Short mmCIF file of C-alpha atoms in Angstrom, two decimals:
data_model
loop_
_atom_site.label_atom_id
_atom_site.label_comp_id
_atom_site.label_asym_id
_atom_site.label_seq_id
_atom_site.Cartn_x
_atom_site.Cartn_y
_atom_site.Cartn_z
CA MET U 1 183.49 173.14 296.62
CA GLY U 2 187.12 172.76 296.78
CA GLY U 3 189.27 170.96 299.36
CA CYS U 4 188.46 167.25 300.06
CA ALA U 5 184.69 167.78 300.05
CA ALA U 6 183.43 164.99 297.49
CA PHE U 7 180.31 166.79 296.45
CA SER U 8 179.01 168.42 293.28
CA PHE U 9 176.46 171.15 293.09
CA SER U 10 173.65 171.61 290.67
CA VAL U 11 170.94 174.20 290.94
CA ALA U 12 168.91 171.69 292.70
CA ALA U 13 171.53 171.21 295.46
CA VAL U 14 171.28 174.73 296.90
CA ARG U 15 167.42 174.64 296.62
CA ARG U 16 167.10 171.22 298.36
CA ALA U 17 169.42 172.18 301.18
CA ARG U 18 167.57 175.37 301.88
CA ASP U 19 163.97 173.95 301.50
CA PRO U 20 163.70 170.21 301.94
CA ILE U 21 160.28 170.30 300.19
CA PRO U 22 160.75 172.56 297.10
CA ALA U 23 157.63 173.57 295.26
CA PRO U 24 157.79 171.68 291.80
CA ASN U 25 157.57 174.93 289.81
CA SER U 26 159.46 177.41 291.92
CA HIS U 27 161.62 179.87 290.01
CA LEU U 28 165.00 180.23 291.54
CA ARG U 29 165.93 183.94 291.62
CA PHE U 30 168.54 185.52 293.80
CA PRO U 31 168.44 189.30 292.91
CA LYS U 32 170.97 190.23 295.50
CA MET U 33 173.40 187.09 295.24
CA SER U 34 173.77 184.89 292.16
CA LEU U 35 173.34 181.15 292.57
CA VAL U 36 177.09 180.42 292.06
CA ARG U 37 178.17 182.74 294.76
CA LEU U 38 175.47 181.11 297.02
CA ILE U 39 176.78 177.78 296.40
CA GLY U 40 180.17 178.70 297.92
CA ALA U 41 178.28 179.81 301.21
CA GLU U 42 176.47 176.53 301.31
CA ALA U 43 179.51 174.14 300.60
CA ARG U 44 180.42 173.28 304.08
CA HIS U 45 176.74 172.31 305.15
CA LEU U 46 176.07 170.36 301.90
CA ALA U 47 179.33 168.44 302.22
CA LYS U 48 178.17 166.72 305.39
CA ARG U 49 175.10 165.19 303.69
CA SER U 50 175.25 161.45 303.06
CA TYR U 51 175.84 159.97 299.65
CA SER U 52 172.86 157.88 299.18
CA SER U 53 169.51 158.02 297.35
CA ALA U 54 169.03 161.31 299.24
CA ALA U 55 171.81 162.92 297.07
CA PRO U 56 170.40 166.38 295.61
CA THR U 57 168.65 165.97 292.41
CA THR U 58 169.38 168.09 289.31
CA LYS U 59 166.35 170.00 287.98
CA LEU U 60 165.02 170.57 284.51
CA PHE U 61 164.83 174.17 283.34
CA ILE U 62 161.71 174.94 281.56
CA ASP U 63 160.17 178.41 280.95
CA GLY U 64 162.65 180.24 283.00
CA LYS U 65 162.09 177.99 286.12
CA PHE U 66 164.03 175.09 287.75
CA VAL U 67 161.60 172.32 287.86
CA GLU U 68 161.63 169.09 289.79
CA SER U 69 161.16 166.12 287.46
CA LYS U 70 158.48 163.60 288.02
CA THR U 71 160.35 160.75 286.51
CA ASN U 72 160.86 157.48 288.14
CA GLU U 73 164.34 156.94 286.39
CA TRP U 74 167.37 158.70 287.74
CA ILE U 75 170.97 158.67 286.67
CA GLU U 76 173.59 158.95 289.33
CA VAL U 77 176.60 161.42 288.91
CA HIS U 78 179.79 160.17 290.48
CA ASP U 79 182.90 162.27 291.38
CA PRO U 80 185.52 160.70 289.31
CA ALA U 81 188.23 161.13 291.93
CA THR U 82 186.17 159.55 294.73
CA ASN U 83 183.47 157.53 293.13
CA GLN U 84 180.85 159.24 295.53
CA VAL U 85 177.42 160.17 294.21
CA VAL U 86 177.04 163.92 293.94
CA THR U 87 173.77 164.44 292.21
CA ARG U 88 170.99 162.56 290.63
CA VAL U 89 169.80 163.38 287.10
CA PRO U 90 166.28 162.67 285.89
CA LYS U 91 165.42 160.99 282.71
CA ALA U 92 162.90 163.48 281.68
CA THR U 93 159.48 162.19 280.91
CA GLN U 94 157.81 162.58 277.49
CA SER U 95 155.31 165.11 278.94
CA GLU U 96 158.25 167.19 280.48
CA MET U 97 160.02 167.10 277.21
CA GLN U 98 156.94 168.30 275.49
CA ALA U 99 156.45 170.95 277.89
CA ALA U 100 159.87 172.28 277.24
CA LEU U 101 159.32 172.21 273.64
CA GLU U 102 155.95 174.07 273.88
CA SER U 103 157.75 176.84 275.86
CA ASN U 104 160.45 177.12 273.35
CA LYS U 105 157.79 177.33 270.34
CA LYS U 106 155.90 180.02 272.35
CA ALA U 107 159.06 182.10 273.22
CA PHE U 108 160.26 182.01 269.61
CA ARG U 109 157.21 184.03 268.40
CA SER U 110 158.26 187.08 270.53
CA TRP U 111 161.94 186.57 270.75
CA SER U 112 162.46 186.36 267.07
CA ASN U 113 160.96 189.67 266.88
CA GLN U 114 163.10 191.33 269.37
CA SER U 115 165.45 193.80 267.93
CA VAL U 116 168.92 192.67 267.55
CA LEU U 117 170.18 195.20 270.09
CA THR U 118 167.99 193.63 272.66
CA ARG U 119 169.42 190.22 271.96
CA GLN U 120 172.98 191.88 271.91
CA GLN U 121 172.25 193.28 275.45
CA VAL U 122 171.56 189.79 276.90
CA MET U 123 174.90 188.56 275.55
CA PHE U 124 176.79 191.53 277.08
CA LYS U 125 175.20 190.84 280.47
CA LEU U 126 175.68 187.08 280.22
CA GLN U 127 179.33 187.66 279.27
CA ALA U 128 179.99 189.69 282.58
CA LEU U 129 178.28 187.23 284.71
CA ILE U 130 180.19 184.19 283.47
CA LYS U 131 183.52 186.24 283.82
CA GLU U 132 182.40 187.10 287.38
CA ASN U 133 181.59 183.49 288.27
CA MET U 134 184.20 181.63 286.37
CA GLY U 135 185.81 180.08 289.44
CA GLU U 136 182.78 178.79 290.78
CA LEU U 137 181.71 177.18 287.33
CA ALA U 138 185.31 175.68 287.16
CA LYS U 139 184.94 174.11 290.68
CA ASN U 140 181.61 172.41 289.58
CA ILE U 141 183.20 171.00 286.50
CA THR U 142 186.18 169.70 288.38
CA LYS U 143 183.87 167.89 290.79
CA GLU U 144 181.58 166.33 288.22
CA GLN U 145 184.01 165.80 285.32
CA GLY U 146 187.38 165.49 287.12
CA LYS U 147 189.71 167.98 285.09
CA THR U 148 191.94 170.06 286.97
CA LEU U 149 190.85 173.48 288.10
CA ALA U 150 193.12 175.18 285.83
CA ASP U 151 191.76 173.24 282.87
CA ALA U 152 188.21 173.73 283.97
CA GLU U 153 188.77 177.55 283.99
CA GLY U 154 189.98 177.33 280.47
CA ASP U 155 186.81 175.23 279.48
CA VAL U 156 184.74 178.12 280.71
CA LEU U 157 187.02 180.63 279.12
CA ARG U 158 186.85 179.24 275.56
CA GLY U 159 183.08 179.09 276.08
CA LEU U 160 183.09 182.69 277.29
CA GLN U 161 184.95 183.70 274.16
CA VAL U 162 181.96 182.42 271.94
CA VAL U 163 179.65 184.56 274.10
CA GLU U 164 181.86 187.47 273.66
CA HIS U 165 181.76 187.05 269.67
CA CYS U 166 178.17 186.84 269.83
CA CYS U 167 178.05 190.34 271.23
CA SER U 168 178.99 191.50 267.61
CA ILE U 169 175.62 190.08 266.42
CA PRO U 170 174.38 193.21 264.72
CA SER U 171 177.46 192.83 262.36
CA LEU U 172 177.40 189.07 262.20
CA GLN U 173 173.72 188.85 261.18
CA MET U 174 173.68 191.57 258.44
CA GLY U 175 172.15 190.81 255.05
CA GLU U 176 173.26 192.06 251.55
CA THR U 177 171.83 194.64 249.27
CA VAL U 178 172.22 195.58 245.55
CA ALA U 179 170.35 198.66 244.37
CA ASN U 180 169.29 198.92 240.76
CA VAL U 181 169.72 195.27 239.71
CA ALA U 182 167.39 196.27 236.86
CA LYS U 183 165.61 199.49 236.14
CA ASP U 184 163.89 200.70 239.31
CA MET U 185 164.51 197.36 240.93
CA ASP U 186 166.43 196.40 244.02
CA THR U 187 167.41 193.09 245.48
CA TYR U 188 168.21 192.48 249.25
CA SER U 189 168.72 189.37 251.56
CA LEU U 190 167.62 189.14 255.27
CA VAL U 191 169.25 186.69 257.61
CA LEU U 192 166.56 185.29 259.61
CA PRO U 193 166.41 182.62 262.55
CA LEU U 194 165.18 178.91 261.96
CA GLY U 195 162.98 178.54 264.92
CA VAL U 196 163.33 176.10 267.68
CA THR U 197 166.73 174.46 267.63
CA ALA U 198 168.41 171.95 269.82
CA GLY U 199 171.78 170.96 271.33
CA VAL U 200 173.11 167.74 272.63
CA ALA U 201 176.45 168.22 274.52
CA PRO U 202 179.31 165.95 275.64
CA PHE U 203 180.85 165.24 279.10
CA ASN U 204 184.35 166.30 278.29
CA PHE U 205 183.64 170.20 278.19
CA PRO U 206 180.61 170.81 280.49
CA ALA U 207 180.84 174.64 279.92
CA MET U 208 182.52 175.19 276.61
CA ILE U 209 180.36 172.97 274.38
CA PRO U 210 176.94 174.30 275.68
CA LEU U 211 178.61 177.94 275.03
CA TRP U 212 179.23 176.89 271.49
CA MET U 213 175.54 176.13 271.06
CA PHE U 214 172.90 178.22 272.91
CA PRO U 215 174.52 181.69 272.50
CA VAL U 216 174.89 181.48 268.84
CA ALA U 217 171.43 179.97 268.60
CA ILE U 218 169.55 182.64 270.55
CA THR U 219 171.49 185.73 269.39
CA THR U 220 170.32 184.92 265.89
CA GLY U 221 166.83 184.94 267.18
CA ASN U 222 166.12 181.18 267.71
CA THR U 223 165.10 179.47 270.80
CA MET U 224 166.98 176.26 272.04
CA LEU U 225 166.15 173.03 273.77
CA LEU U 226 169.40 171.97 275.45
CA LYS U 227 170.46 168.42 276.60
CA PRO U 228 173.65 168.50 278.63
CA SER U 229 175.59 165.29 279.22
CA GLU U 230 173.70 163.29 281.89
CA ARG U 231 177.37 162.93 283.45
CA VAL U 232 177.92 166.54 283.91
CA PRO U 233 174.87 168.49 284.27
CA GLY U 234 175.94 171.14 286.80
CA ALA U 235 177.63 173.62 284.72
CA THR U 236 174.82 174.02 282.20
CA MET U 237 172.49 174.52 285.19
CA LEU U 238 174.59 177.13 286.66
CA LEU U 239 174.79 178.83 283.09
CA MET U 240 170.87 178.93 283.04
CA GLU U 241 170.77 180.72 286.35
CA LEU U 242 173.27 183.21 284.90
CA LEU U 243 171.18 183.53 281.78
CA ASN U 244 168.18 184.42 283.90
CA GLU U 245 170.00 186.91 285.63
CA ALA U 246 171.27 188.41 282.32
CA GLY U 247 167.47 189.01 281.48
CA CYS U 248 166.97 186.28 278.91
CA PRO U 249 163.11 185.86 278.75
CA PRO U 250 161.65 182.56 279.75
CA GLY U 251 161.47 179.76 277.40
CA VAL U 252 164.29 181.04 274.97
CA VAL U 253 166.53 178.28 276.44
CA ASN U 254 165.18 175.18 278.08
CA VAL U 255 167.13 172.33 279.51
CA ILE U 256 165.99 168.67 279.57
CA HIS U 257 167.97 165.64 280.92
CA GLY U 258 168.18 161.99 279.86
CA GLN U 259 169.79 159.66 277.49
CA HIS U 260 168.28 157.71 274.51
CA ASP U 261 164.70 158.77 274.90
CA ALA U 262 165.81 162.52 275.09
CA VAL U 263 167.95 162.33 272.06
CA ASN U 264 165.26 160.47 270.06
CA PHE U 265 162.72 163.13 271.11
CA ILE U 266 165.10 165.79 269.77
CA CYS U 267 165.73 164.03 266.55
CA ASP U 268 161.95 163.40 266.02
CA ALA U 269 160.06 166.52 267.14
CA PRO U 270 158.93 168.31 263.85
CA GLU U 271 159.10 171.79 265.61
CA ILE U 272 162.87 171.39 266.18
CA LYS U 273 164.53 172.72 262.89
CA ALA U 274 168.28 172.07 263.70
CA VAL U 275 170.34 170.03 265.92
CA SER U 276 173.83 170.58 267.23
CA PHE U 277 175.95 167.63 268.50
CA VAL U 278 179.38 167.02 269.89
CA GLY U 279 180.26 163.60 271.12
CA SER U 280 181.13 160.14 270.10
CA ASP U 281 181.08 158.55 266.58
CA GLN U 282 178.17 156.23 267.34
CA ALA U 283 175.91 158.92 268.63
CA GLY U 284 176.94 161.38 266.15
CA LYS U 285 176.20 159.15 263.14
CA TYR U 286 172.98 158.17 264.65
CA ILE U 287 171.74 161.82 265.38
CA TYR U 288 172.87 162.88 262.00
CA GLU U 289 170.86 160.01 260.21
CA ARG U 290 167.85 160.14 262.31
CA ALA U 291 167.41 163.99 262.59
CA GLY U 292 168.53 164.15 258.90
CA LYS U 293 165.69 161.85 257.78
CA ASN U 294 163.26 164.02 259.69
CA GLY U 295 164.34 167.01 257.51
CA LYS U 296 166.47 168.71 260.25
CA ARG U 297 169.69 170.51 259.70
CA VAL U 298 172.49 168.87 261.70
CA GLN U 299 176.03 169.64 262.69
CA SER U 300 177.76 166.61 264.29
CA ASN U 301 181.26 166.73 265.52
CA MET U 302 182.39 163.22 266.37
CA GLY U 303 185.67 161.26 266.82
CA ALA U 304 189.21 162.22 266.21
CA LYS U 305 192.74 160.69 266.08
CA ASN U 306 194.76 163.86 265.96
CA HIS U 307 198.50 163.45 264.91
CA GLY U 308 201.53 165.46 265.98
CA ILE U 309 204.19 165.22 263.32
CA ILE U 310 207.73 165.90 264.95
CA LEU U 311 210.67 166.79 262.52
CA GLY U 312 214.34 166.49 263.50
CA ASP U 313 214.81 170.38 263.13
CA ALA U 314 212.08 171.31 265.60
CA ASN U 315 212.95 173.01 268.86
CA LYS U 316 213.43 169.99 271.01
CA GLU U 317 212.49 171.19 274.44
CA ASN U 318 209.43 173.18 273.31
CA THR U 319 208.13 170.50 271.12
CA LEU U 320 208.34 167.63 273.85
CA ASN U 321 206.78 169.99 276.49
CA GLN U 322 203.93 170.85 274.12
CA LEU U 323 203.46 167.25 273.18
CA ALA U 324 203.23 166.02 276.54
CA GLY U 325 200.63 168.57 277.64
CA ALA U 326 198.56 167.98 274.53
CA ALA U 327 198.61 164.29 274.81
CA PHE U 328 197.93 164.04 278.59
CA GLY U 329 195.97 167.15 279.63
CA ALA U 330 192.63 166.77 280.61
CA ALA U 331 193.56 163.11 280.89
CA GLY U 332 193.35 162.97 277.16
CA GLN U 333 189.55 163.64 277.21
CA ARG U 334 189.59 166.32 274.61
CA CYS U 335 188.57 165.75 271.08
CA MET U 336 191.44 167.90 269.94
CA ALA U 337 194.02 165.81 272.17
CA LEU U 338 197.24 165.12 270.34
CA SER U 339 196.83 161.28 270.95
CA THR U 340 199.24 160.13 268.09
CA ALA U 341 202.71 161.21 267.62
CA VAL U 342 204.77 160.57 264.27
CA PHE U 343 208.40 161.05 264.95
CA VAL U 344 210.26 161.64 261.53
CA GLY U 345 214.05 160.60 261.12
CA ASP U 346 216.29 161.87 263.54
CA ALA U 347 213.52 163.04 265.78
CA GLN U 348 212.89 159.43 266.93
CA ALA U 349 215.87 159.74 269.30
CA TRP U 350 213.80 162.18 271.36
CA ILE U 351 211.30 159.43 272.43
CA PRO U 352 213.09 158.64 275.89
CA ASP U 353 213.10 162.44 276.60
CA LEU U 354 209.33 162.42 276.19
CA VAL U 355 208.77 159.41 278.49
CA GLU U 356 210.83 161.32 281.05
CA ARG U 357 208.69 164.39 280.83
CA ALA U 358 205.38 162.28 281.05
CA GLN U 359 206.74 160.48 284.06
CA LYS U 360 207.06 163.87 285.98
CA LEU U 361 203.36 164.72 285.48
CA LYS U 362 201.41 164.70 288.73
CA VAL U 363 198.35 162.56 288.70
CA ASN U 364 195.78 163.48 291.39
CA ALA U 365 192.38 164.75 292.02
CA GLY U 366 191.53 167.77 290.00
CA HIS U 367 191.03 170.18 292.74
CA VAL U 368 194.65 169.33 294.44
CA PRO U 369 196.98 171.95 293.55
CA GLY U 370 199.84 171.16 291.13
CA THR U 371 197.74 168.34 289.71
CA ASP U 372 198.62 167.84 285.98
CA VAL U 373 196.40 164.83 285.16
CA GLY U 374 192.90 164.27 286.85
CA PRO U 375 190.91 161.12 286.68
CA VAL U 376 188.90 159.92 283.57
CA ILE U 377 185.22 160.22 283.68
CA SER U 378 183.92 156.79 284.78
CA ALA U 379 185.06 153.32 285.77
CA ALA U 380 183.92 152.06 282.29
CA SER U 381 185.94 154.56 280.64
CA ARG U 382 189.00 153.60 282.51
CA GLN U 383 188.35 149.80 281.87
CA ARG U 384 188.04 150.69 278.05
CA ILE U 385 191.35 152.70 278.01
CA ASN U 386 193.20 149.82 279.81
CA ASP U 387 191.72 147.40 277.57
CA LEU U 388 192.99 149.21 274.37
CA ILE U 389 196.37 149.73 275.96
CA GLU U 390 196.55 145.93 276.41
CA SER U 391 195.51 145.34 272.96
CA GLY U 392 198.37 147.35 271.65
CA VAL U 393 200.80 145.23 273.83
CA LYS U 394 199.34 141.92 272.31
CA GLU U 395 199.64 143.37 268.89
CA GLY U 396 203.35 143.94 269.20
CA ALA U 397 203.54 147.69 270.22
CA LYS U 398 206.18 148.52 273.11
CA LEU U 399 204.77 149.78 276.34
CA ILE U 400 207.44 152.20 277.21
CA LEU U 401 205.32 153.94 279.92
CA ASP U 402 202.57 152.20 281.68
CA GLY U 403 200.07 154.16 283.78
CA ARG U 404 197.38 151.54 284.28
CA LYS U 405 198.17 150.49 287.94
CA ILE U 406 198.74 154.04 289.17
CA THR U 407 197.52 154.66 292.76
CA VAL U 408 196.62 158.00 294.12
CA PRO U 409 196.76 158.47 297.98
CA GLY U 410 193.64 159.48 299.44
CA TYR U 411 191.60 158.60 296.35
CA LYS U 412 191.56 154.79 296.11
CA ASP U 413 188.17 154.53 294.48
CA GLY U 414 188.89 157.26 291.91
CA TYR U 415 189.08 156.59 288.04
CA PHE U 416 192.83 157.29 287.44
CA VAL U 417 194.82 156.32 284.57
CA GLY U 418 198.50 157.53 284.59
CA PRO U 419 200.24 158.97 281.26
CA THR U 420 200.81 156.08 279.27
CA ILE U 421 203.09 155.69 276.01
CA LEU U 422 202.96 152.92 273.30
CA SER U 423 205.77 153.18 270.79
CA ASP U 424 206.27 151.27 267.49
CA VAL U 425 202.45 151.25 266.72
CA THR U 426 201.42 150.49 263.31
CA PRO U 427 198.38 151.76 261.56
CA SER U 428 196.58 148.27 261.74
CA MET U 429 196.69 148.15 265.58
CA LYS U 430 193.43 148.49 267.39
CA CYS U 431 195.10 151.31 269.74
CA TYR U 432 195.55 153.34 266.65
CA THR U 433 192.31 152.71 264.62
CA GLU U 434 190.22 153.42 267.75
CA GLU U 435 189.95 156.71 269.77
CA ILE U 436 191.30 155.97 273.17
CA PHE U 437 190.14 159.17 274.80
CA GLY U 438 192.27 158.88 277.84
CA PRO U 439 195.97 159.92 278.83
CA VAL U 440 197.58 157.39 276.28
CA LEU U 441 200.10 158.54 273.51
CA VAL U 442 200.56 156.08 270.60
CA ILE U 443 203.86 156.65 268.71
CA LEU U 444 204.54 155.83 265.00
CA LYS U 445 207.72 156.27 263.21
CA ALA U 446 208.32 157.68 259.71
CA ASP U 447 211.53 158.11 257.53
CA THR U 448 210.26 161.28 255.75
CA LEU U 449 207.88 164.09 255.97
CA ASP U 450 206.09 162.57 253.04
CA ASP U 451 205.64 159.39 254.90
CA ALA U 452 204.16 161.14 257.73
CA ILE U 453 201.72 162.98 255.79
CA GLY U 454 200.73 159.78 254.10
CA ILE U 455 199.94 158.31 257.58
CA VAL U 456 197.68 161.16 258.63
CA ASN U 457 195.88 161.36 255.39
CA ALA U 458 195.17 157.61 255.40
CA ASN U 459 193.53 157.86 258.71
CA PRO U 460 189.63 158.19 258.35
CA TYR U 461 189.46 161.19 260.90
CA GLY U 462 190.22 164.83 260.12
CA ASN U 463 189.65 166.85 263.27
CA GLY U 464 193.14 168.40 263.82
CA THR U 465 196.82 167.83 263.41
CA ALA U 466 200.17 169.58 264.00
CA VAL U 467 203.62 169.71 262.75
CA PHE U 468 206.69 170.84 264.87
CA THR U 469 209.55 172.25 262.87
CA THR U 470 211.74 175.36 262.36
CA ASN U 471 211.76 174.93 258.71
CA GLY U 472 209.26 177.21 256.84
CA ALA U 473 209.09 175.27 253.62
CA ALA U 474 208.41 172.02 255.48
CA ALA U 475 205.55 173.60 257.34
CA ARG U 476 204.09 175.03 254.20
CA LYS U 477 204.20 171.60 252.52
CA PHE U 478 202.51 170.20 255.54
CA VAL U 479 199.60 172.69 255.68
CA ASN U 480 199.04 172.55 251.86
CA GLU U 481 199.06 168.71 251.69
CA ILE U 482 197.47 167.52 254.94
CA ASP U 483 193.84 166.59 254.89
CA ALA U 484 192.57 167.86 258.27
CA GLY U 485 190.23 170.52 259.35
CA GLN U 486 192.41 172.30 261.80
CA VAL U 487 196.13 172.46 261.30
CA GLY U 488 198.82 173.73 263.83
CA VAL U 489 202.35 174.73 263.12
CA ASN U 490 204.19 174.49 266.33
CA VAL U 491 200.73 174.73 267.95
CA PRO U 492 199.77 171.45 269.45
CA ILE U 493 196.01 172.03 269.86
CA PRO U 494 194.94 174.41 267.11
CA VAL U 495 191.28 175.19 268.13
CA PRO U 496 190.42 178.47 266.48
CA LEU U 497 189.17 181.51 268.22
CA PRO U 498 185.39 182.37 267.86
CA MET U 499 185.98 184.83 264.92
CA PHE U 500 186.86 181.71 262.85
CA SER U 501 184.97 178.32 263.04
CA PHE U 502 185.86 174.87 264.59
CA THR U 503 186.45 173.12 261.21
CA GLY U 504 186.80 169.21 261.59
CA THR U 505 186.46 167.27 258.41
CA ARG U 506 186.04 163.79 257.03
CA GLY U 507 185.19 161.22 259.64
CA SER U 508 185.21 163.81 262.47
CA PHE U 509 182.24 165.78 261.06
CA ARG U 510 178.94 165.46 259.44
CA GLY U 511 176.97 168.40 258.28
CA ASP U 512 177.23 171.48 256.10
CA HIS U 513 178.07 174.17 258.62
CA HIS U 514 180.67 174.06 261.39
CA PHE U 515 180.58 175.38 264.97
CA TYR U 516 180.63 179.08 265.94
CA GLY U 517 182.28 181.97 263.86
CA LYS U 518 180.81 182.69 260.41
CA GLN U 519 179.87 178.92 259.96
CA GLY U 520 177.95 178.93 263.14
CA ILE U 521 175.90 181.92 262.25
CA LYS U 522 175.01 180.24 258.94
CA PHE U 523 173.99 177.10 260.68
CA TYR U 524 171.38 178.74 262.85
CA THR U 525 169.97 181.13 260.25
CA GLN U 526 168.21 181.13 256.79
CA THR U 527 168.35 183.56 254.17
CA LYS U 528 165.20 185.37 252.59
CA THR U 529 165.88 187.27 249.42
CA VAL U 530 163.55 190.05 248.45
CA THR U 531 163.33 191.59 244.97
CA GLN U 532 161.24 194.70 244.71
CA LEU U 533 160.12 196.98 241.94
CA TRP U 534 159.16 200.67 242.41
CA ARG U 535 158.89 202.26 239.00
CA GLU U 536 159.99 205.86 238.84
CA THR U 537 157.08 206.70 236.58
CA ASP U 538 154.67 205.65 239.30
CA VAL U 539 155.73 208.76 241.38
CA THR U 540 152.73 210.98 240.97
CA HIS U 541 153.78 214.00 242.93
CA THR U 542 157.37 215.53 242.19
CA GLN U 543 156.47 218.93 243.61
CA ALA U 544 154.17 220.77 245.81
CA ALA U 545 150.69 221.37 244.48
CA VAL U 546 149.89 224.97 245.35
CA ALA U 547 146.97 225.58 242.89
CA MET U 548 143.31 225.25 243.84
CA PRO U 549 142.24 221.63 243.38
CA THR U 550 139.83 221.16 240.70
CA MET U 551 137.27 218.37 239.70
CA LYS U 552 137.96 216.74 236.29
#
C-alpha cells in the first residue's frame, strides 16, 4: 500500500478483488494468513483498478461477519494526497443498525458471564496481533487520513498501549470488601458491566481512538456498537479482523457506518447504556445532550485550543524544536496539538528562529520518506483553514509564514497546507477563538508568567497546555495555577499513558468519567454493593455428631 499507489484498503477491498460477487453474509476468515498481511500481497493488483463507482466498498461488521450493506446511500473516501476515491462507505440502513444492536444484546448475555481471565486472554491475543501488523495498519491510515507513516505508527502504538493496559483487567475490575462492618455482617462491592455500549470515533486518529473505546468496554464485560469516522473506516475494519483472530465471540463488537442517522440511532436506542465520543464541539455537544436526555452515560471529548508558554529561561533549541513538532506534526490535526504559543518577555526574540525551523519542514504525501507534514483530511478542511488564516490577517495579525499556496510536485490535487504562523494575535481574533485544526500556529505575547497564565485560563477550552522553562519554581507555579486537564512541563503534548486517564476539562470535555485508565474503567462499569448477615448463633453443628441419632 505504499509507493505511489493511490489506494486505500478496507476489509471489503480484499474480498471484492478475490470474489467479484461476495456473499452478503460471508465471514472473512484467514486462519493461515491474517487479512492485513493478505492486503500487502494484493496491493499491486488492486492499485490497477479504476477510481470510479466501482471502487471497493467498506463492509459492516455484524455478529463476527463482514457484511455488504444493502443501502442506496454511499460516502466516497478520498486519499487526501491525491483526491482519488479509495473506498465507498455505506450509510447503514435502520434495519442493519438494529441487527447490529440485536447482536450486541444477544452477545452481552454470554460475554458478561465469561470469566475475567477469558476476557483477559482475548486482550493478550489482540495485543500480539496489533503489534505484528502495525506496519500494515499504519499504511492504511496514511492512505485514508494522510498522516505520515511514522505518525500513523504512533497512532497505532498509543492505541496498542490501551490494549496492553486492559490485559490487567483482573486487577482493574476488582471490587472492595469490609468484613465485620457490624456483628456477623460483611459488606462487599462488585464492579459490573453496564450492557451494550457505543463508540463514535473521529477522523484524526483512526486506530488510537477506537482502541480507547472497545478494548476497555469489552474487557469489563460489555459489548460495543462502534461507528468509526466515515472518512477513515479502514483501520477499524482491520482491527475487527484481528479481533476475530484473537477469538473474540461474535457480536461482542459490531461496526456500523454512516453520519447523522447512525449517530441518532446510537443516542436514541434504549438498549445502549453508554456512549463514548471524540470529535468536534458541535457533534460532541449534540451527542452529550441527546444521549443524556435518553438516560445514557456519556463521555464527550471535544474541541481544544492548547497553549505552549515559552519563558526566556527555557532551553531555546529544544523548546523551538518541540514547539514546531507539536504545532505542525500530523498537519495540526490533533486535539492535543500545540496550536497556540505565548512567548513571555525575552523569549519573544526567538520567534524568527521558530519561523526558520518551520520553513525547513518537508510537506508531502504521508508515505513519502522524509515527510514532516502531510495533507489535511479534505478540501473543505483546507478551505476552512485558509479562511481562518485570512481572517487573522484582516483582523491585524502578522502573517510571518504563509503555507496556503504550497504546491507538492506529483500531488497537485492533494489537500495540502504548509506550516503557517500568525504573530501578534489577540484573544479577540477569530483565528484564536476558533480551533483551526490545521498546521497553523498563532502567537500571542505576554510580559510575565502571570499574564500568560491569565491568557490560558481565560480561554474556554481546557484540554492541554505546556510550559517551557528551566526554573522549577516557575514550573510549579504554572502547574498549580493553570486550569487545564493535562499539563506538560517541557513536554509539548502531555497525553498520559493508559495507567492514567486522558483528562481534558472545561469546554473540551463533557461527562463524569474520562477516557481509559481508572476513569475509563469507571465509565464502563457500575457498582453493586452487597451487605450480608450470617449470625454466628445460626451455626447448628460446631463438632461432629458421633452418637446414635434419636427422635425427639
